PDB file of C-alpha atoms in Angstrom:
ATOM      1  CA  MET A   1       9.487   5.059  -8.390  1.00  0.00           C
ATOM      2  CA  GLU A   2       5.950   5.954  -9.389  1.00  0.00           C
ATOM      3  CA  ALA A   3       2.480   4.386  -9.092  1.00  0.00           C
ATOM      4  CA  ARG A   4      -0.096   5.384 -11.677  1.00  0.00           C
ATOM      5  CA  SER A   5      -3.708   4.394 -12.008  1.00  0.00           C
ATOM      6  CA  THR A   6      -4.264   2.675 -15.340  1.00  0.00           C
ATOM      7  CA  ASP A   7      -7.967   2.336 -14.624  1.00  0.00           C
ATOM      8  CA  ARG A   8     -10.044   2.683 -11.488  1.00  0.00           C
ATOM      9  CA  LYS A   9      -8.890  -0.597  -9.959  1.00  0.00           C
ATOM     10  CA  VAL A  10      -5.344  -1.147 -11.278  1.00  0.00           C
ATOM     11  CA  PHE A  11      -2.194   0.757 -10.334  1.00  0.00           C
ATOM     12  CA  THR A  12       1.046   0.164 -12.224  1.00  0.00           C
ATOM     13  CA  ILE A  13       4.314   0.698 -10.360  1.00  0.00           C
ATOM     14  CA  THR A  14       7.228   1.872 -12.497  1.00  0.00           C
ATOM     15  CA  HIS A  15      10.862   2.693 -11.885  1.00  0.00           C
ATOM     16  CA  GLN A  16      12.666   4.725 -14.549  1.00  0.00           C
ATOM     17  CA  ASP A  17       9.792   4.028 -16.987  1.00  0.00           C
ATOM     18  CA  ASN A  18      10.058   0.243 -16.467  1.00  0.00           C
ATOM     19  CA  SER A  19       7.064  -1.593 -15.023  1.00  0.00           C
ATOM     20  CA  ILE A  20       7.984  -3.444 -11.827  1.00  0.00           C
ATOM     21  CA  GLY A  21       4.525  -4.542 -10.739  1.00  0.00           C
ATOM     22  CA  GLN A  22       0.826  -3.893 -10.335  1.00  0.00           C
ATOM     23  CA  ILE A  23      -1.676  -3.479  -7.539  1.00  0.00           C
ATOM     24  CA  CYS A  24      -5.114  -4.727  -8.589  1.00  0.00           C
ATOM     25  CA  TYR A  25      -8.136  -3.998  -6.397  1.00  0.00           C
ATOM     26  CA  LYS A  26     -11.105  -6.373  -6.519  1.00  0.00           C
ATOM     27  CA  ASN A  27     -13.652  -3.528  -6.519  1.00  0.00           C
ATOM     28  CA  TYR A  28     -13.892   0.202  -5.839  1.00  0.00           C
ATOM     29  CA  PHE A  29     -14.875   0.234  -2.185  1.00  0.00           C
ATOM     30  CA  TYR A  30     -13.018  -2.754  -0.777  1.00  0.00           C
ATOM     31  CA  VAL A  31      -9.443  -3.019   0.413  1.00  0.00           C
ATOM     32  CA  ARG A  32      -8.910  -6.556  -0.888  1.00  0.00           C
ATOM     33  CA  ALA A  33      -6.182  -6.407  -3.531  1.00  0.00           C
ATOM     34  CA  GLU A  34      -3.500  -8.384  -5.295  1.00  0.00           C
ATOM     35  CA  ILE A  35       0.110  -7.265  -5.769  1.00  0.00           C
ATOM     36  CA  ILE A  36       1.706  -8.760  -8.871  1.00  0.00           C
ATOM     37  CA  ILE A  37       5.466  -8.401  -9.235  1.00  0.00           C
ATOM     38  CA  SER A  38       5.932 -11.360 -11.585  1.00  0.00           C
ATOM     39  CA  GLU A  39       3.971 -14.480 -12.489  1.00  0.00           C
ATOM     40  CA  SER A  40       5.638 -16.365  -9.617  1.00  0.00           C
ATOM     41  CA  ASN A  41       5.781 -13.428  -7.189  1.00  0.00           C
ATOM     42  CA  LYS A  42       2.236 -12.480  -6.128  1.00  0.00           C
ATOM     43  CA  TYR A  43       0.771 -11.239  -2.858  1.00  0.00           C
ATOM     44  CA  GLU A  44      -2.772 -10.878  -1.597  1.00  0.00           C
ATOM     45  CA  ILE A  45      -3.908  -8.036   0.655  1.00  0.00           C
ATOM     46  CA  LYS A  46      -7.017  -8.748   2.668  1.00  0.00           C
ATOM     47  CA  PRO A  47      -8.749  -7.319   5.741  1.00  0.00           C
ATOM     48  CA  LYS A  48      -7.997  -8.867   9.093  1.00  0.00           C
ATOM     49  CA  GLY A  49      -9.973  -8.374  12.269  1.00  0.00           C
ATOM     50  CA  ALA A  50     -13.493  -7.291  13.076  1.00  0.00           C
ATOM     51  CA  PHE A  51     -13.265  -3.577  12.286  1.00  0.00           C
ATOM     52  CA  GLY A  52     -11.117  -3.709   9.150  1.00  0.00           C
ATOM     53  CA  THR A  53      -8.347  -1.565  10.617  1.00  0.00           C
ATOM     54  CA  SER A  54      -5.717  -4.220   9.866  1.00  0.00           C
ATOM     55  CA  LEU A  55      -4.639  -5.733   6.581  1.00  0.00           C
ATOM     56  CA  SER A  56      -2.787  -8.977   6.070  1.00  0.00           C
ATOM     57  CA  VAL A  57      -0.252  -9.394   3.240  1.00  0.00           C
ATOM     58  CA  ILE A  58      -0.062 -13.025   2.138  1.00  0.00           C
ATOM     59  CA  ASP A  59       2.517 -14.625  -0.165  1.00  0.00           C
ATOM     60  CA  MET A  60       0.298 -16.466  -2.645  1.00  0.00           C
ATOM     61  CA  ALA A  61       2.986 -19.042  -3.477  1.00  0.00           C
ATOM     62  CA  ASN A  62       3.092 -20.571   0.006  1.00  0.00           C
ATOM     63  CA  LYS A  63      -0.002 -18.944   1.612  1.00  0.00           C
ATOM     64  CA  ASN A  64       2.096 -17.476   4.461  1.00  0.00           C
ATOM     65  CA  GLU A  65       1.427 -14.074   5.984  1.00  0.00           C
ATOM     66  CA  VAL A  66       4.503 -11.922   5.347  1.00  0.00           C
ATOM     67  CA  ALA A  67       3.323  -8.596   6.791  1.00  0.00           C
ATOM     68  CA  LEU A  68       0.566  -6.926   8.761  1.00  0.00           C
ATOM     69  CA  LEU A  69      -0.577  -3.331   8.186  1.00  0.00           C
ATOM     70  CA  ALA A  70      -2.427  -1.720  11.087  1.00  0.00           C
ATOM     71  CA  MET A  71      -4.122   1.670  10.786  1.00  0.00           C
ATOM     72  CA  THR A  72      -4.273   3.858  13.881  1.00  0.00           C
ATOM     73  CA  TRP A  73      -6.695   6.570  14.991  1.00  0.00           C
ATOM     74  CA  SER A  74      -3.930   9.142  14.464  1.00  0.00           C
ATOM     75  CA  GLY A  75      -3.777   8.305  10.744  1.00  0.00           C
ATOM     76  CA  GLU A  76      -0.575   6.285  10.833  1.00  0.00           C
ATOM     77  CA  ILE A  77      -0.097   2.917   9.176  1.00  0.00           C
ATOM     78  CA  HIS A  78       2.161   0.530  11.096  1.00  0.00           C
ATOM     79  CA  ILE A  79       3.799  -2.150   8.956  1.00  0.00           C
ATOM     80  CA  SER A  80       5.110  -5.255  10.730  1.00  0.00           C
ATOM     81  CA  PHE A  81       7.007  -7.879   8.763  1.00  0.00           C
ATOM     82  CA  LYS A  82       7.414 -11.471   9.928  1.00  0.00           C
ATOM     83  CA  ASN A  83      11.208 -10.955  10.051  1.00  0.00           C
ATOM     84  CA  GLN A  84      10.592  -8.492  12.931  1.00  0.00           C
ATOM     85  CA  LYS A  85      11.217  -5.360  10.820  1.00  0.00           C
ATOM     86  CA  GLU A  86       8.735  -2.571  11.459  1.00  0.00           C
ATOM     87  CA  TYR A  87       7.962   0.691   9.708  1.00  0.00           C
ATOM     88  CA  VAL A  88       5.403   3.493   9.986  1.00  0.00           C
ATOM     89  CA  ILE A  89       3.764   5.559   7.240  1.00  0.00           C
ATOM     90  CA  LYS A  90       2.938   9.042   8.539  1.00  0.00           C
ATOM     91  CA  LEU A  91       1.307  12.074   6.976  1.00  0.00           C
ATOM     92  CA  ASN A  92       3.727  15.023   6.839  1.00  0.00           C
ATOM     93  CA  ASN A  93       1.025  17.378   8.182  1.00  0.00           C
ATOM     94  CA  PHE A  94      -2.757  17.560   8.026  1.00  0.00           C
ATOM     95  CA  PHE A  95      -3.020  19.603   4.816  1.00  0.00           C
ATOM     96  CA  SER A  96      -0.116  17.892   3.077  1.00  0.00           C
ATOM     97  CA  ASN A  97      -0.101  15.423   0.213  1.00  0.00           C
ATOM     98  CA  GLN A  98       3.188  13.981   1.444  1.00  0.00           C
ATOM     99  CA  PHE A  99       3.729  10.866   3.507  1.00  0.00           C
ATOM    100  CA  PHE A 100       6.909   9.489   5.047  1.00  0.00           C
ATOM    101  CA  LEU A 101       8.012   5.929   5.640  1.00  0.00           C
ATOM    102  CA  GLU A 102       9.927   5.840   8.930  1.00  0.00           C
ATOM    103  CA  ASN A 103      11.890   3.179  10.751  1.00  0.00           C
ATOM    104  CA  PRO A 104      11.465   2.629  14.531  1.00  0.00           C
ATOM    105  CA  GLN A 105      14.204   5.196  15.233  1.00  0.00           C
ATOM    106  CA  GLY A 106      12.182   7.901  13.446  1.00  0.00           C
ATOM    107  CA  ASP A 107      14.504   8.121  10.433  1.00  0.00           C
ATOM    108  CA  LYS A 108      12.614   9.145   7.288  1.00  0.00           C
ATOM    109  CA  LEU A 109      13.427   6.531   4.654  1.00  0.00           C
ATOM    110  CA  ILE A 110      11.039   7.348   1.814  1.00  0.00           C
ATOM    111  CA  LEU A 111       8.991  10.397   0.836  1.00  0.00           C
ATOM    112  CA  ILE A 112       5.673   9.540  -0.818  1.00  0.00           C
ATOM    113  CA  LYS A 113       3.962  12.339  -2.772  1.00  0.00           C
ATOM    114  CA  SER A 114       0.372  11.811  -3.817  1.00  0.00           C
ATOM    115  CA  LYS A 115      -1.074  13.571  -6.837  1.00  0.00           C
ATOM    116  CA  PHE A 116      -4.816  13.722  -7.329  1.00  0.00           C
ATOM    117  CA  ASN A 117      -6.468  15.225 -10.388  1.00  0.00           C
ATOM    118  CA  TRP A 118     -10.065  16.231  -9.637  1.00  0.00           C
ATOM    119  CA  GLU A 119     -10.787  16.679 -13.362  1.00  0.00           C
ATOM    120  CA  LYS A 120     -10.083  12.995 -14.043  1.00  0.00           C
ATOM    121  CA  PHE A 121     -11.905  11.753 -10.948  1.00  0.00           C
ATOM    122  CA  HIS A 122     -15.025   9.724 -11.743  1.00  0.00           C
ATOM    123  CA  TYR A 123     -17.440   8.153  -9.337  1.00  0.00           C
ATOM    124  CA  HIS A 124     -20.460   5.898  -9.784  1.00  0.00           C
TER     125      HIS A 124
END
């Protein structure tokens, strides 16, 4: 699976060269986004709480919160689903570009490798 930026606000998620969805950010400096898997399967990500350290994932079809993402001071992202499943995204080490998705038992389920090209980076 791969996520590629198609422009500065849209990321396309592909699996074996087939598009399986998009993440569309509302603007450059805001965490509000929309996840589009299909026309009938859309989710909204929006900040929750006073300090913006938590994000709510809302099913747009029925307006129910399906997950909560909470960022910690240690750089972890805790993901809590409404079905009581929980996961953590952790940085492999401080100078790494690799993240792991772990279950509560500490089993590494997914390796996430980020690639950043400074030559293509634009800012305004």
